[in-house]
mmCIF file of N, CA and C in Angstrom:
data_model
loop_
_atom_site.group_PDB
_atom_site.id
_atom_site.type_symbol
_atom_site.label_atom_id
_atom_site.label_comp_id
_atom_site.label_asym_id
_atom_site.label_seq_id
_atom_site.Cartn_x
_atom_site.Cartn_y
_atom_site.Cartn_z
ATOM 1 N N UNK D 7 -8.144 1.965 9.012
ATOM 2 C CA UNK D 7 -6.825 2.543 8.938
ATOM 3 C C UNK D 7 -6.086 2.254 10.251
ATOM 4 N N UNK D 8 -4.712 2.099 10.379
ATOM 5 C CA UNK D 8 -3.827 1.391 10.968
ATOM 6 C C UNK D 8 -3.318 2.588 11.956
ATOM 7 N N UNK D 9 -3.627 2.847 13.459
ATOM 8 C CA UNK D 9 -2.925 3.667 13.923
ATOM 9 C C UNK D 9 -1.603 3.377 14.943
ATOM 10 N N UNK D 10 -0.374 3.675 14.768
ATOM 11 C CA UNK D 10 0.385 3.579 15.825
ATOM 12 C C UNK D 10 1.127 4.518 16.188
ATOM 13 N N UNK D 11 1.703 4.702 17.367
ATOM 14 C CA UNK D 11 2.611 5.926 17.982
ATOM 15 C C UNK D 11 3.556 6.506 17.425
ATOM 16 N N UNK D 12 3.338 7.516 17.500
ATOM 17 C CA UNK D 12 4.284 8.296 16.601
ATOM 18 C C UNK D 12 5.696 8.258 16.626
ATOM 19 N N UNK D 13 6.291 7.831 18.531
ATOM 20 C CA UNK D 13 8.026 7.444 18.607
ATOM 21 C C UNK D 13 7.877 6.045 17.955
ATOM 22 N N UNK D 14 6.886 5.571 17.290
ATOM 23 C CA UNK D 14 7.424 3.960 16.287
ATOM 24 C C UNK D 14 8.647 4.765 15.246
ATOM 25 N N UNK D 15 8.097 5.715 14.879
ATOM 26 C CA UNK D 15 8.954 6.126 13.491
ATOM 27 C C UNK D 15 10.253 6.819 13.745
ATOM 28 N N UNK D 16 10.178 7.463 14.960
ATOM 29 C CA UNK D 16 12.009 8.067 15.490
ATOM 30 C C UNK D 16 12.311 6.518 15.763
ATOM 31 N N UNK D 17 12.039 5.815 16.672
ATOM 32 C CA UNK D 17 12.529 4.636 17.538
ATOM 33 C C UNK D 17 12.739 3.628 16.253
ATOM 34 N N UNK D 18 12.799 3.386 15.104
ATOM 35 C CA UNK D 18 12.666 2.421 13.950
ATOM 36 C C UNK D 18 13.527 3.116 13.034
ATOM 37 N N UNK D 19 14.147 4.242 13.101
ATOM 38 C CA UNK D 19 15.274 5.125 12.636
ATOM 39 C C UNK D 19 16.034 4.099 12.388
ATOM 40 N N UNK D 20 16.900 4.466 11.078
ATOM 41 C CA UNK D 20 17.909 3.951 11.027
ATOM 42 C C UNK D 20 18.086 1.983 10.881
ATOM 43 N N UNK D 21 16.989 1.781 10.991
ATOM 44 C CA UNK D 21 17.324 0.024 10.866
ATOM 45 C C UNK D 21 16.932 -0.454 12.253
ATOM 46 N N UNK D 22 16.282 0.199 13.390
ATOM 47 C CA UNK D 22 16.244 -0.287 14.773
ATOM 48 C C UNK D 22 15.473 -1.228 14.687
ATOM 49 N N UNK D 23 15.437 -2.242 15.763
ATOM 50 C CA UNK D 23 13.872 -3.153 15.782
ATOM 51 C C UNK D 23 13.129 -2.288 17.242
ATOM 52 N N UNK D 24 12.094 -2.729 17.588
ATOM 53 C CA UNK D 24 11.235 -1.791 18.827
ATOM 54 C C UNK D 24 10.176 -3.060 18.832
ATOM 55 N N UNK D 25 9.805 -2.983 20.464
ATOM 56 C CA UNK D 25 8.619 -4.044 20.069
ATOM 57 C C UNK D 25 7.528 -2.889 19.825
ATOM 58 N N UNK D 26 6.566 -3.969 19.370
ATOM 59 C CA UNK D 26 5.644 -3.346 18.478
ATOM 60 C C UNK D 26 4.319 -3.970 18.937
ATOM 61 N N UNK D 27 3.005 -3.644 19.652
ATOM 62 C CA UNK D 27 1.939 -3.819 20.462
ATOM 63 C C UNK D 27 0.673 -3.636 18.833
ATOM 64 N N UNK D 28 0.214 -4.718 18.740
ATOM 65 C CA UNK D 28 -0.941 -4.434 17.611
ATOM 66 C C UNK D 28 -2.070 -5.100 18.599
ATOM 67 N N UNK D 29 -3.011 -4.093 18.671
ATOM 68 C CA UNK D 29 -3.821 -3.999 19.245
ATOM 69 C C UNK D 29 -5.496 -4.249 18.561
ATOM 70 N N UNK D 30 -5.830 -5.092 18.427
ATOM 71 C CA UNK D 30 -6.730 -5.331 17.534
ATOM 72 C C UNK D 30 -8.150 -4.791 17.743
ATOM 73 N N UNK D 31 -8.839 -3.837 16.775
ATOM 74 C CA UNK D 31 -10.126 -2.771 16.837
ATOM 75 C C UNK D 31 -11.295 -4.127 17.515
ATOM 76 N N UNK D 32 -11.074 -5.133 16.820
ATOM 77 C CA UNK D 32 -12.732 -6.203 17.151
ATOM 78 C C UNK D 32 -12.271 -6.779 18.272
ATOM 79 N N UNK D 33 -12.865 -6.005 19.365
ATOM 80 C CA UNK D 33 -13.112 -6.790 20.530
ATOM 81 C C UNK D 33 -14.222 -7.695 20.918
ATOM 82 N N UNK D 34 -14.475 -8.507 21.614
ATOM 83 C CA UNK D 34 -15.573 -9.417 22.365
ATOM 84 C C UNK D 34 -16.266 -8.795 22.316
ATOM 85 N N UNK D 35 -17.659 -9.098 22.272
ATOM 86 C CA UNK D 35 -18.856 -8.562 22.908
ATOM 87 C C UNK D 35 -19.190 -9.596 24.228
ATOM 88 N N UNK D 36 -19.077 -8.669 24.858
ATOM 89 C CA UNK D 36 -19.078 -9.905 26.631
ATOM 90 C C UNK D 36 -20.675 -8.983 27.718
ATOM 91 N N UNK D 37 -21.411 -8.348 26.631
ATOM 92 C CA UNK D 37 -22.167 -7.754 27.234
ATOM 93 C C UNK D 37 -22.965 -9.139 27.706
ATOM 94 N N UNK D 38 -23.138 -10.024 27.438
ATOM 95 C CA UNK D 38 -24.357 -11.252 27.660
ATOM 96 C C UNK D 38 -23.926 -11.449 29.199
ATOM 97 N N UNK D 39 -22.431 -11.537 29.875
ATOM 98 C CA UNK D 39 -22.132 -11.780 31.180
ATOM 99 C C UNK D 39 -22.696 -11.172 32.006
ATOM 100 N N UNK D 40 -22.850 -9.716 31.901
ATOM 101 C CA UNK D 40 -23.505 -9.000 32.809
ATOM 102 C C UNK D 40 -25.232 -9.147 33.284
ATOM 103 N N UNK D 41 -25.771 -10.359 32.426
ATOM 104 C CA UNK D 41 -26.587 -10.326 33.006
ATOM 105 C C UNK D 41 -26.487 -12.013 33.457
ATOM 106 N N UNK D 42 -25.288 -12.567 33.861
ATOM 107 C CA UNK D 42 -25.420 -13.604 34.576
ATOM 108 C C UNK D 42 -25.392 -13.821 35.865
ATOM 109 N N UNK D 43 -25.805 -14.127 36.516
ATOM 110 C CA UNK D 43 -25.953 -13.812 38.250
ATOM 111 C C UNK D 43 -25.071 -15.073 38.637
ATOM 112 N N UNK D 44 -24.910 -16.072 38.379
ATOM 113 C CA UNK D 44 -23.815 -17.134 38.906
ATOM 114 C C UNK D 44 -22.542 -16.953 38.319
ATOM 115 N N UNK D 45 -21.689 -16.734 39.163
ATOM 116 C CA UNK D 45 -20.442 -16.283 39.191
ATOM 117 C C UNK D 45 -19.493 -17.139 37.949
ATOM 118 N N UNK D 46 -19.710 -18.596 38.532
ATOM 119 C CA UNK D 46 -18.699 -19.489 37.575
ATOM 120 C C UNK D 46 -19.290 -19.608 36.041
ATOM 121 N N UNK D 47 -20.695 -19.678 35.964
ATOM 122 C CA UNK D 47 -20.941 -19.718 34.511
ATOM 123 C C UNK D 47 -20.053 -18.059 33.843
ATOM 124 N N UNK D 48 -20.723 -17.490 34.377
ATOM 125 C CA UNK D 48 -20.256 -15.659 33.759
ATOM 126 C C UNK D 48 -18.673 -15.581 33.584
ATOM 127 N N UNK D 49 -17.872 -16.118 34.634
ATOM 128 C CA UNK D 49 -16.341 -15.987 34.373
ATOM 129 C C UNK D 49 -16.010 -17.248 33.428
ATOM 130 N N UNK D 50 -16.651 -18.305 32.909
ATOM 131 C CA UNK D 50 -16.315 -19.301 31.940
ATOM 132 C C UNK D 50 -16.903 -19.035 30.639
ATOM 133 N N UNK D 51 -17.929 -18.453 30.635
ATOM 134 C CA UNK D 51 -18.447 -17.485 29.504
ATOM 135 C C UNK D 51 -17.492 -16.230 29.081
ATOM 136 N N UNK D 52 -16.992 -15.726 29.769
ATOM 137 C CA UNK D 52 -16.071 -14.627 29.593
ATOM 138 C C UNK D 52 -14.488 -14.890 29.145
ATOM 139 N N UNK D 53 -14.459 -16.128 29.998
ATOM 140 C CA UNK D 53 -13.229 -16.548 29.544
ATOM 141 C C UNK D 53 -13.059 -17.515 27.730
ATOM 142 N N UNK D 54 -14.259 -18.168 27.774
ATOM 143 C CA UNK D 54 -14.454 -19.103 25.962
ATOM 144 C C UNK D 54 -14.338 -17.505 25.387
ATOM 145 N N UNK D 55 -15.507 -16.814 25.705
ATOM 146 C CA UNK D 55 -15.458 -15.690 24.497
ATOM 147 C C UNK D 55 -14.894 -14.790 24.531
ATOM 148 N N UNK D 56 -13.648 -14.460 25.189
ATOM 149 C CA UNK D 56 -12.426 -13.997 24.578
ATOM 150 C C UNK D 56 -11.626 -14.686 23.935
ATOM 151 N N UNK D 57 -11.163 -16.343 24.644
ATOM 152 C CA UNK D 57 -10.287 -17.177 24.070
ATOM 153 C C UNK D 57 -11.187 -16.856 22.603
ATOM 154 N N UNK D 58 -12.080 -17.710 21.738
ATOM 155 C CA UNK D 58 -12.761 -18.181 20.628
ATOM 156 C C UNK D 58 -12.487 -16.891 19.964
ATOM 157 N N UNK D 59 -13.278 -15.775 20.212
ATOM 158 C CA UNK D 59 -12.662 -14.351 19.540
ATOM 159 C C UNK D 59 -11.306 -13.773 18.997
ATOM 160 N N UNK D 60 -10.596 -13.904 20.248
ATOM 161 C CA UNK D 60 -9.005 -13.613 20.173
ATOM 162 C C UNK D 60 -8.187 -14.714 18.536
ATOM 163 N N UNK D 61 -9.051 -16.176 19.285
ATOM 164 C CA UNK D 61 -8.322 -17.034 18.223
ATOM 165 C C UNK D 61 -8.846 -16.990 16.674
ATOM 166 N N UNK D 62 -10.206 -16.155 16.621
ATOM 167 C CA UNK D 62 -11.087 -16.174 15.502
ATOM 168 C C UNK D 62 -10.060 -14.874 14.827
ATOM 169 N N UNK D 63 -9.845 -14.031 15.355
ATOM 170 C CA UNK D 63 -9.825 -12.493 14.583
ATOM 171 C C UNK D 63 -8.406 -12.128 14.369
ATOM 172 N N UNK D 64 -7.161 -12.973 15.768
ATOM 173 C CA UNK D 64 -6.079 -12.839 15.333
ATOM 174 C C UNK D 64 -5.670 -13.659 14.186
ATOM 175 N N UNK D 65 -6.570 -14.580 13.953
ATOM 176 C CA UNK D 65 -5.669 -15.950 13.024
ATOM 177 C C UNK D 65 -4.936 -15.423 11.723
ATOM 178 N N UNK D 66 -5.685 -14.691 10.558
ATOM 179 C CA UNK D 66 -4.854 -13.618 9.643
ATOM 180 C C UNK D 66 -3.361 -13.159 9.737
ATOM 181 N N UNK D 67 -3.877 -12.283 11.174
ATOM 182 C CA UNK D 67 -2.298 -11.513 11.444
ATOM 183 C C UNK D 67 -1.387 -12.631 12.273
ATOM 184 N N UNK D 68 -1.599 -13.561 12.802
ATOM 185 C CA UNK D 68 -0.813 -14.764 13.163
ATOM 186 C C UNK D 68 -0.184 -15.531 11.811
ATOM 187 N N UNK D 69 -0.951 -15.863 11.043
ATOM 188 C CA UNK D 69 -0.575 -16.320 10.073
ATOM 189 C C UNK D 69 0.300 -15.593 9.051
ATOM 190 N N UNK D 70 0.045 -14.854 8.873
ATOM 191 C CA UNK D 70 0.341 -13.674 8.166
ATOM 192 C C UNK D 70 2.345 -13.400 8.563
ATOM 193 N N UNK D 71 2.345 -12.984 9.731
ATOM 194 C CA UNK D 71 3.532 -12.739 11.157
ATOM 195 C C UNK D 71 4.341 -14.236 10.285
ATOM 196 N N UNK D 72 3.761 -15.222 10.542
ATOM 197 C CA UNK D 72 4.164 -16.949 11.158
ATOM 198 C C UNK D 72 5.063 -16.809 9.112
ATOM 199 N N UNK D 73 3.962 -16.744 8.412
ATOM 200 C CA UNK D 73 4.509 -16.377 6.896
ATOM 201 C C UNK D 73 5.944 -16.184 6.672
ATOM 202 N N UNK D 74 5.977 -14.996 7.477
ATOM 203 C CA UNK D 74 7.255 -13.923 7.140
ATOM 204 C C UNK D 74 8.397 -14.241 8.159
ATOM 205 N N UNK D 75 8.042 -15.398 9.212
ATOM 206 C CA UNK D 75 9.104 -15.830 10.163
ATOM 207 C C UNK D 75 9.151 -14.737 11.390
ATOM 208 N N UNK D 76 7.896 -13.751 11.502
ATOM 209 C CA UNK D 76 8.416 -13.456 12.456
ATOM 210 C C UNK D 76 7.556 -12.955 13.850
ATOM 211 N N UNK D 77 8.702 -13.814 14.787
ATOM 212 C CA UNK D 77 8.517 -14.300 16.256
ATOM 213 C C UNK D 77 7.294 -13.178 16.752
ATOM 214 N N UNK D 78 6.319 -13.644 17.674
ATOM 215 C CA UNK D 78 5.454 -12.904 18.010
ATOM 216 C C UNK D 78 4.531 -13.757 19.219
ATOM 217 N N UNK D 79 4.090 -12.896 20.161
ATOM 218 C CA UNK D 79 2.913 -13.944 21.448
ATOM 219 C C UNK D 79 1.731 -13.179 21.468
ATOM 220 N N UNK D 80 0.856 -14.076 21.752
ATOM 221 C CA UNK D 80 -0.965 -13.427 21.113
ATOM 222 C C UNK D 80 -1.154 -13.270 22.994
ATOM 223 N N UNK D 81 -2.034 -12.253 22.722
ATOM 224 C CA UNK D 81 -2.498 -12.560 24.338
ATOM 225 C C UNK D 81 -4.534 -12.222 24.065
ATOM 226 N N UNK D 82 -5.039 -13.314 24.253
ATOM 227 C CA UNK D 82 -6.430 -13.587 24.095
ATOM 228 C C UNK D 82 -7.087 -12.214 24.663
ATOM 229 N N UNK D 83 -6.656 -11.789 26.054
ATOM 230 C CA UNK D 83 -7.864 -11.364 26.974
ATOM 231 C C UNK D 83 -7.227 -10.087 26.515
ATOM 232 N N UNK D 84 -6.902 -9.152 25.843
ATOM 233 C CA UNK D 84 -7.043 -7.909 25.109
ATOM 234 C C UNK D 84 -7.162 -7.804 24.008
ATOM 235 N N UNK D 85 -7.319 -8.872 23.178
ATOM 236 C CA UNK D 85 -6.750 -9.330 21.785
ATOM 237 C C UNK D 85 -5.660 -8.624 21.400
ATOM 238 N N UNK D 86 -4.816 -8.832 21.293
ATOM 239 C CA UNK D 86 -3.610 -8.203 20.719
ATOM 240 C C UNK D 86 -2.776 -8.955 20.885
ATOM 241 N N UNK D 87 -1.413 -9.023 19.658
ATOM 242 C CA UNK D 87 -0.412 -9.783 19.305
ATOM 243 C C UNK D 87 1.074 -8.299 19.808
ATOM 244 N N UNK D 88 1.569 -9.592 20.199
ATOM 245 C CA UNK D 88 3.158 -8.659 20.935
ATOM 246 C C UNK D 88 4.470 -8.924 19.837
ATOM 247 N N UNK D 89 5.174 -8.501 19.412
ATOM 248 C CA UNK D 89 5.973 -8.831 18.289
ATOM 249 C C UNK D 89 7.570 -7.624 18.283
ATOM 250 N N UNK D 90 7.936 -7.799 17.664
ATOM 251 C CA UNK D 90 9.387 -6.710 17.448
ATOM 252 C C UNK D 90 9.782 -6.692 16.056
ATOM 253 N N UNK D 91 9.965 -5.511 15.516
ATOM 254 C CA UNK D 91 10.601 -5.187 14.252
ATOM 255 C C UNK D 91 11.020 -3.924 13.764
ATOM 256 N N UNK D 92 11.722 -3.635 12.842
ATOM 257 C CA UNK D 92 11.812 -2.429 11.936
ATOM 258 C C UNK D 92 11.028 -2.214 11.517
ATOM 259 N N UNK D 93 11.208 -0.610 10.945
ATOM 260 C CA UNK D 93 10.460 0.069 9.953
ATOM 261 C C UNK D 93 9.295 -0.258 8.643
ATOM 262 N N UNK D 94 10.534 -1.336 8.646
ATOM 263 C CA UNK D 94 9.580 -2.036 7.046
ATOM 264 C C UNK D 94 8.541 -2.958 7.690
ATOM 265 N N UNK D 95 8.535 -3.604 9.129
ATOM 266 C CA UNK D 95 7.234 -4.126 9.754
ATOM 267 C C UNK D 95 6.546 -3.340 9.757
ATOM 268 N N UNK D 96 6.790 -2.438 10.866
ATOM 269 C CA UNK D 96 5.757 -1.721 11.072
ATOM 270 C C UNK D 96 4.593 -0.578 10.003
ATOM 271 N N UNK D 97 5.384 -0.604 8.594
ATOM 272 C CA UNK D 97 5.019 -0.547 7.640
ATOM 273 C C UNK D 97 4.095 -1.273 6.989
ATOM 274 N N UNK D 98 4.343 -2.110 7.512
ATOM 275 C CA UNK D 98 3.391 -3.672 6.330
ATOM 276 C C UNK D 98 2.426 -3.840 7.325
ATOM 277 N N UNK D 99 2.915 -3.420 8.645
ATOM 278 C CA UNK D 99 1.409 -3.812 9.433
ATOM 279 C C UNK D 99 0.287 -2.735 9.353
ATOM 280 N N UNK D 100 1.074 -1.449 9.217
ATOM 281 C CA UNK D 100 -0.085 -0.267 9.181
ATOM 282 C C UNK D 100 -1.128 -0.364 7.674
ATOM 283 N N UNK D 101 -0.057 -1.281 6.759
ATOM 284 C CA UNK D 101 -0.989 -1.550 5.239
ATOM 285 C C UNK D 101 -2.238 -2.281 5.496
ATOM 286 N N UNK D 102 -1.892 -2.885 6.507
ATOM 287 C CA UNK D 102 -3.363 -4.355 7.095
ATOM 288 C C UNK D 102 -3.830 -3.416 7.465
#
């Protein structure tokens, strides 16, 4: 189930757009780094398996967004997609 802030629904009043932060539940599992003792492998390990993750789990809601025309930027290392819309978005996203 889809949770977002409750000023989405005053702030989306009326026809507004608001950006809108979807924050995606499947994060990395990056526990394997912590047991790497060389610095550059562990931060290049950390860095593929967020990129590979981010690009694995957003692709749906990218596609999905890209579908309906609308504008949006992914950011890998929290997974989450940044976007702006009305009511009726933020509607269709809480249905996902």
């Amino acid at each position: 189930m889809a949770e977002f802030d409750g000023c989405v629904l005053r702030d989306t009043a009326n026809g507004a757009t608001v950006p809108i932060v979807v924050y995606l539940r499947d994060q990395a599992d990056l526990s394997r780094a912590y047991a790497m003792s060389d610095q550059t492998a562990r931060g290049w390990y950390v860095y593929r398996t967020l990129k590979s993750h981010a690009a694995r789990t957003q692709a749906p809601l990218r596609a999905w967004l890209k579908s309906r025309h609308v504008a949006y930027r992914s950011f890998w290392a929290a997974n989450m997609i940044l976007s702006r819309g009305d009511r009726a978005l933020v509607n269709k996203l809480a249905a996902r």
